[in-house]
Coordinates of C-alpha atoms in Angstrom, one line a residue:
X1 CA 90.3 58.4 104.2
X2 CA 88.8 55.8 106.5
X3 CA 87.0 54.3 103.6
X4 CA 90.2 53.5 101.6
X5 CA 90.0 49.8 102.4
X6 CA 87.3 47.6 103.9
X7 CA 86.5 43.9 104.2
X8 CA 83.3 42.9 102.5
X9 CA 81.9 39.4 102.8
X10 CA 78.2 39.9 103.3
X11 CA 75.9 38.7 100.6
X12 CA 78.7 37.4 98.4
X13 CA 79.1 33.8 99.6
X14 CA 81.7 32.4 102.0
X15 CA 84.7 33.9 100.3
X16 CA 86.2 37.2 101.4
X17 CA 86.3 40.4 99.4
X18 CA 87.8 43.8 100.1
X19 CA 87.3 47.2 98.6
X20 CA 89.6 50.1 97.9
X21 CA 88.8 53.7 97.1
X22 CA 89.5 54.7 93.6
X23 CA 92.9 56.4 93.2
X24 CA 95.7 57.1 90.7
X25 CA 97.3 53.9 91.9
X26 CA 94.4 51.6 91.0
X27 CA 92.9 53.4 88.0
X28 CA 94.4 50.8 85.7
X29 CA 92.1 48.2 87.4
X30 CA 89.1 49.9 85.8
X31 CA 90.6 49.2 82.4
X32 CA 91.0 45.6 83.3
X33 CA 87.5 45.3 84.7
X34 CA 85.9 47.2 81.7
X35 CA 87.7 44.8 79.2
X36 CA 86.4 41.8 81.2
X37 CA 82.8 43.1 81.4
X38 CA 82.5 44.5 77.9
X39 CA 85.1 42.5 76.0
X40 CA 86.7 45.6 74.5
X41 CA 89.1 48.3 75.8
X42 CA 88.5 51.9 76.4
X43 CA 90.8 54.5 74.7
X44 CA 94.1 55.0 76.5
X45 CA 93.8 57.2 79.6
X46 CA 90.0 57.4 79.3
X47 CA 89.3 56.6 83.0
X48 CA 92.3 58.7 84.1
X49 CA 90.8 61.7 82.5
X50 CA 87.2 60.9 83.3
X51 CA 87.8 60.7 87.1
X52 CA 90.3 63.6 87.3
X53 CA 87.8 66.0 88.7
X54 CA 90.4 68.0 90.7
X55 CA 88.8 71.3 89.5
X56 CA 85.9 70.6 91.9
X57 CA 88.2 70.0 94.9
X58 CA 87.1 66.4 95.1
X59 CA 88.3 63.5 92.9
X60 CA 88.3 59.7 92.7
X61 CA 85.0 59.2 94.4
X62 CA 84.3 55.5 94.1
X63 CA 85.2 52.0 95.2
X64 CA 86.6 48.9 93.5
X65 CA 85.9 45.4 94.9
X66 CA 88.7 42.8 94.7
X67 CA 88.5 39.0 95.2
X68 CA 91.0 36.9 97.2
X69 CA 93.4 36.9 94.2
X70 CA 93.3 40.7 94.3
X71 CA 91.6 40.9 90.9
X72 CA 89.0 43.7 90.3
X73 CA 85.5 42.2 90.3
X74 CA 83.2 45.3 90.7
X75 CA 83.2 49.0 90.6
X76 CA 80.9 51.9 91.4
X77 CA 81.8 55.6 91.3
X78 CA 80.5 59.1 90.9
X79 CA 81.8 62.1 89.0
X80 CA 81.9 65.4 91.0
X81 CA 80.6 68.6 89.3
X82 CA 78.7 71.7 90.3
X83 CA 74.9 72.3 90.1
X84 CA 73.9 75.9 89.6
X85 CA 70.6 76.9 91.1
X86 CA 69.9 80.6 90.8
X87 CA 73.1 82.4 91.9
X88 CA 74.3 79.5 94.1
X89 CA 76.7 76.6 93.3
X90 CA 76.2 73.2 94.9
X91 CA 78.9 70.5 95.0
X92 CA 77.2 67.6 93.3
X93 CA 78.1 64.3 91.6
X94 CA 76.8 62.3 88.7
X95 CA 76.5 58.5 89.1
X96 CA 79.2 57.1 86.8
X97 CA 80.4 53.7 85.8
X98 CA 78.8 50.6 87.3
X99 CA 80.6 47.4 86.4
X100 CA 80.5 43.9 87.9
X101 CA 82.5 40.9 86.7
X102 CA 80.1 38.3 85.1
X103 CA 81.1 35.6 87.6
X104 CA 80.2 37.9 90.6
X105 CA 76.8 39.3 89.5
X106 CA 73.7 39.1 91.7
X107 CA 75.7 38.9 94.9
X108 CA 74.9 42.4 96.2
X109 CA 78.3 44.0 95.2
X110 CA 76.7 47.0 93.4
X111 CA 74.6 48.0 96.4
X112 CA 77.4 47.6 98.9
X113 CA 79.8 49.7 96.7
X114 CA 77.1 52.3 96.1
X115 CA 76.4 52.7 99.8
X116 CA 80.2 53.1 100.5
X117 CA 80.3 55.7 97.8
X118 CA 77.3 57.7 99.1
X119 CA 78.9 57.7 102.6
X120 CA 82.1 59.0 101.0
X121 CA 80.2 61.7 99.1
X122 CA 78.7 62.9 102.4
X123 CA 82.2 63.0 104.0
X124 CA 83.6 65.0 101.0
X125 CA 80.8 67.6 101.2
X126 CA 78.9 66.6 98.1
X127 CA 75.3 67.7 98.7
X128 CA 73.4 66.1 95.8
X129 CA 73.7 63.1 93.6
X130 CA 72.1 62.5 90.2
X131 CA 72.2 59.8 87.6
X132 CA 70.8 58.2 84.5
X133 CA 70.6 54.5 85.1
X134 CA 69.6 51.9 82.5
X135 CA 66.8 49.4 83.0
X136 CA 69.1 46.9 84.7
X137 CA 70.2 49.3 87.4
X138 CA 66.9 51.1 87.9
X139 CA 65.4 48.7 90.5
X140 CA 68.6 48.8 92.6
X141 CA 68.7 52.6 92.7
X142 CA 65.0 53.1 93.5
X143 CA 64.3 50.2 95.8
X144 CA 67.6 49.4 97.5
X145 CA 69.4 52.7 97.4
X146 CA 66.3 54.9 97.8
X147 CA 67.0 57.4 95.0
X148 CA 64.1 59.5 93.7
X149 CA 63.0 59.6 90.0
X150 CA 61.7 62.9 88.6
X151 CA 61.3 62.2 84.9
X152 CA 62.3 60.3 81.9
X153 CA 64.3 62.3 79.3
X154 CA 63.0 62.5 75.7
X155 CA 65.1 61.2 72.8
X156 CA 64.6 62.7 69.4
X157 CA 66.1 60.8 66.4
X158 CA 66.1 62.3 63.0
X159 CA 66.8 59.9 60.2
X160 CA 69.2 61.1 57.5
X161 CA 70.4 58.2 55.3
X162 CA 69.8 54.5 55.0
X163 CA 73.5 53.8 54.8
X164 CA 76.0 55.1 57.4
X165 CA 79.4 55.9 55.9
X166 CA 80.5 56.9 59.4
X167 CA 79.4 53.6 60.9
X168 CA 81.0 51.6 58.1
X169 CA 84.3 53.4 58.4
X170 CA 84.6 52.4 62.1
X171 CA 84.7 48.7 61.1
X172 CA 87.7 49.1 58.8
X173 CA 91.0 50.6 60.2
X174 CA 92.1 52.1 56.9
X175 CA 88.7 53.6 56.3
X176 CA 88.5 55.0 59.8
X177 CA 91.5 57.3 59.3
X178 CA 90.3 58.4 55.9
X179 CA 86.8 59.2 57.2
X180 CA 88.1 61.2 60.1
X181 CA 90.2 63.4 57.8
X182 CA 87.2 63.8 55.5
X183 CA 84.9 64.6 58.5
X184 CA 87.2 67.3 59.8
X185 CA 87.6 68.8 56.3
X186 CA 83.8 69.1 56.0
X187 CA 83.4 70.5 59.6
X188 CA 86.3 73.0 59.2
X189 CA 84.0 75.7 57.9
X190 CA 81.6 75.3 60.9
X191 CA 84.0 74.8 63.8
X192 CA 84.5 77.5 66.4
X193 CA 87.3 77.6 69.1
X194 CA 85.1 76.6 72.0
X195 CA 85.2 73.4 74.0
X196 CA 81.5 73.5 74.9
X197 CA 78.5 75.9 75.3
X198 CA 76.7 77.2 78.3
X199 CA 73.9 75.1 79.7
X200 CA 70.7 76.0 77.8
X201 CA 68.5 75.1 80.8
X202 CA 69.5 78.3 82.6
X203 CA 67.8 80.5 80.0
X204 CA 64.6 78.6 80.9
X205 CA 65.0 79.4 84.6
X206 CA 66.0 75.9 85.6
X207 CA 68.9 74.6 87.7
X208 CA 71.5 72.5 85.9
X209 CA 75.2 71.6 85.7
X210 CA 77.4 74.6 85.8
X211 CA 79.6 74.6 82.7
X212 CA 82.6 76.9 83.0
X213 CA 86.1 76.8 81.5
X214 CA 87.2 74.3 84.2
X215 CA 84.3 72.0 83.3
X216 CA 85.0 72.2 79.6
X217 CA 88.7 71.4 80.1
X218 CA 87.6 68.4 82.1
X219 CA 85.0 67.2 79.5
X220 CA 87.7 66.6 76.9
X221 CA 87.9 63.0 77.9
X222 CA 85.3 62.5 75.1
X223 CA 85.8 63.8 71.6
X224 CA 83.3 66.6 71.1
X225 CA 83.3 69.8 69.1
X226 CA 81.3 73.1 68.9
X227 CA 80.0 74.2 65.5
X228 CA 78.3 77.4 64.4
X229 CA 75.4 77.3 61.9
X230 CA 74.0 80.7 61.1
X231 CA 73.5 82.4 64.5
X232 CA 73.2 79.1 66.4
X233 CA 75.9 77.1 68.3
X234 CA 75.7 73.3 68.7
X235 CA 77.9 71.2 70.9
X236 CA 78.2 67.9 69.0
X237 CA 79.8 64.5 69.0
X238 CA 80.0 62.2 66.0
X239 CA 79.6 58.6 67.0
X240 CA 76.9 56.3 65.7
X241 CA 75.4 59.4 64.3
X242 CA 75.6 63.1 64.9
X243 CA 74.9 63.5 68.6
X244 CA 73.8 67.0 69.7
X245 CA 74.7 67.7 73.3
X246 CA 73.2 71.1 73.6
X247 CA 72.1 74.0 71.4
X248 CA 72.2 77.8 71.7
X249 CA 69.5 78.8 69.3
X250 CA 66.8 81.4 69.1
X251 CA 63.3 80.0 68.5
X252 CA 62.9 81.9 65.2
X253 CA 66.2 80.4 63.9
X254 CA 65.4 76.8 64.9
X255 CA 64.0 75.5 61.6
X256 CA 66.7 77.0 59.5
X257 CA 69.4 75.7 61.9
X258 CA 68.0 72.1 61.8
X259 CA 67.6 72.1 58.1
X260 CA 71.3 73.0 57.7
X261 CA 72.3 70.4 60.3
X262 CA 70.5 67.8 58.3
X263 CA 72.3 68.8 55.2
X264 CA 75.6 68.7 57.1
X265 CA 74.8 65.3 58.4
X266 CA 74.1 64.0 54.9
X267 CA 77.4 65.4 53.6
X268 CA 79.2 63.6 56.5
X269 CA 77.5 60.3 55.6
X270 CA 75.7 60.0 58.9
X271 CA 72.7 57.8 59.3
X272 CA 70.9 59.9 62.0
X273 CA 70.9 62.9 64.2
X274 CA 70.0 62.5 67.9
X275 CA 69.2 64.8 70.8
X276 CA 68.0 64.1 74.3
X277 CA 66.7 66.6 76.8
X278 CA 64.6 67.0 79.9
X279 CA 61.0 68.0 79.5
X280 CA 59.6 71.6 80.1
X281 CA 62.7 73.2 78.5
X282 CA 62.5 75.5 75.4
X283 CA 64.5 73.0 73.4
X284 CA 62.1 70.2 74.4
X285 CA 59.2 72.3 73.2
X286 CA 60.9 73.1 69.8
X287 CA 61.9 69.6 69.1
X288 CA 58.6 68.0 70.2
X289 CA 56.6 70.3 67.9
X290 CA 58.6 68.9 64.9
X291 CA 59.9 65.4 65.8
X292 CA 58.6 62.3 67.5
X293 CA 60.2 61.5 70.9
X294 CA 60.7 58.2 72.6
X295 CA 61.5 57.8 76.4
X296 CA 65.2 57.5 77.1
X297 CA 67.2 58.1 80.3
X298 CA 65.6 57.9 83.7
X299 CA 66.6 60.9 85.8
X300 CA 67.3 60.0 89.5
X301 CA 68.5 62.0 92.5
X302 CA 69.7 61.4 96.0
X303 CA 69.6 64.6 98.1
X304 CA 72.4 64.8 100.7
X305 CA 71.5 68.2 102.0
X306 CA 71.3 70.6 99.0
X307 CA 67.5 70.9 99.3
X308 CA 67.1 72.1 95.7
X309 CA 63.6 71.3 94.3
X310 CA 64.5 68.2 92.3
X311 CA 61.9 68.9 89.6
X312 CA 63.7 72.2 88.9
X313 CA 67.0 70.5 87.8
X314 CA 67.1 69.8 84.1
X315 CA 69.6 68.2 81.7
X316 CA 70.5 67.8 78.1
X317 CA 72.6 65.1 76.4
X318 CA 75.8 67.1 77.0
X319 CA 75.4 66.5 80.8
X320 CA 75.5 62.8 80.5
X321 CA 79.0 61.3 81.2
X322 CA 79.0 59.4 77.9
X323 CA 78.8 62.6 75.9

């Protein structure tokens, strides 16, 4: 592509910088940059799996910035997927990792990389972008990149125990292995042979991420599982609590399901249960009637030609790249 390499010196001082499109050849530079920014490594092959979106026909949509010594100093990229609206599929992409080396922050690198990436998205036929930025990135997305915000997702946290066996086990290597075996022994009676569940927002008449077999195979870069409790299916992840990504549950079964989930969480030694969702969905209504919510992720879009009503696109925690 013509965007594979560009000089970039504006707004970053007198030194020269260049960019390269993300590819298999430079994926390892994301590991280097992540370790520098966060002072910890990601699991092996995490970025290789996360940015392998070949099932969509488009992959490695992002740019890495390098300094004169050819060291990675910043990255911005998006994750292709499909949005389903009615009976139509739209090639879309979720705003992914945003990283800048501490020595090179506040120099305009994020905006420049994001603009390059948006141009690349248009070239690749991606028709809509969406993302869930944190407070630090919000201003850049809204003011400098002209994305639109439609809502703030609701986060429901259900306390289970004062002490977290799960959290404690992650601090001690010998306890970690023991706990994971215990966890799987407890979950065994609930697990089903599914990699995920269909998007619940479709049953409410909204548009959302299309989750099919290809999507579920892709999503295995994170350790998630599907459990069945009574008649309900829950897509979960256990990390700093029991994280519910999405639920397939009839309204009349909701109370019984959640009571059993709480008991399961207690057996697992988990401190809390957490679920996040867009507003106006049935799950949002069921949770809000029973639990207090706090604002969580900002929901932002940049329409590149899809022309989907943005307020009709909804998400659950399972749709966020960190799930």
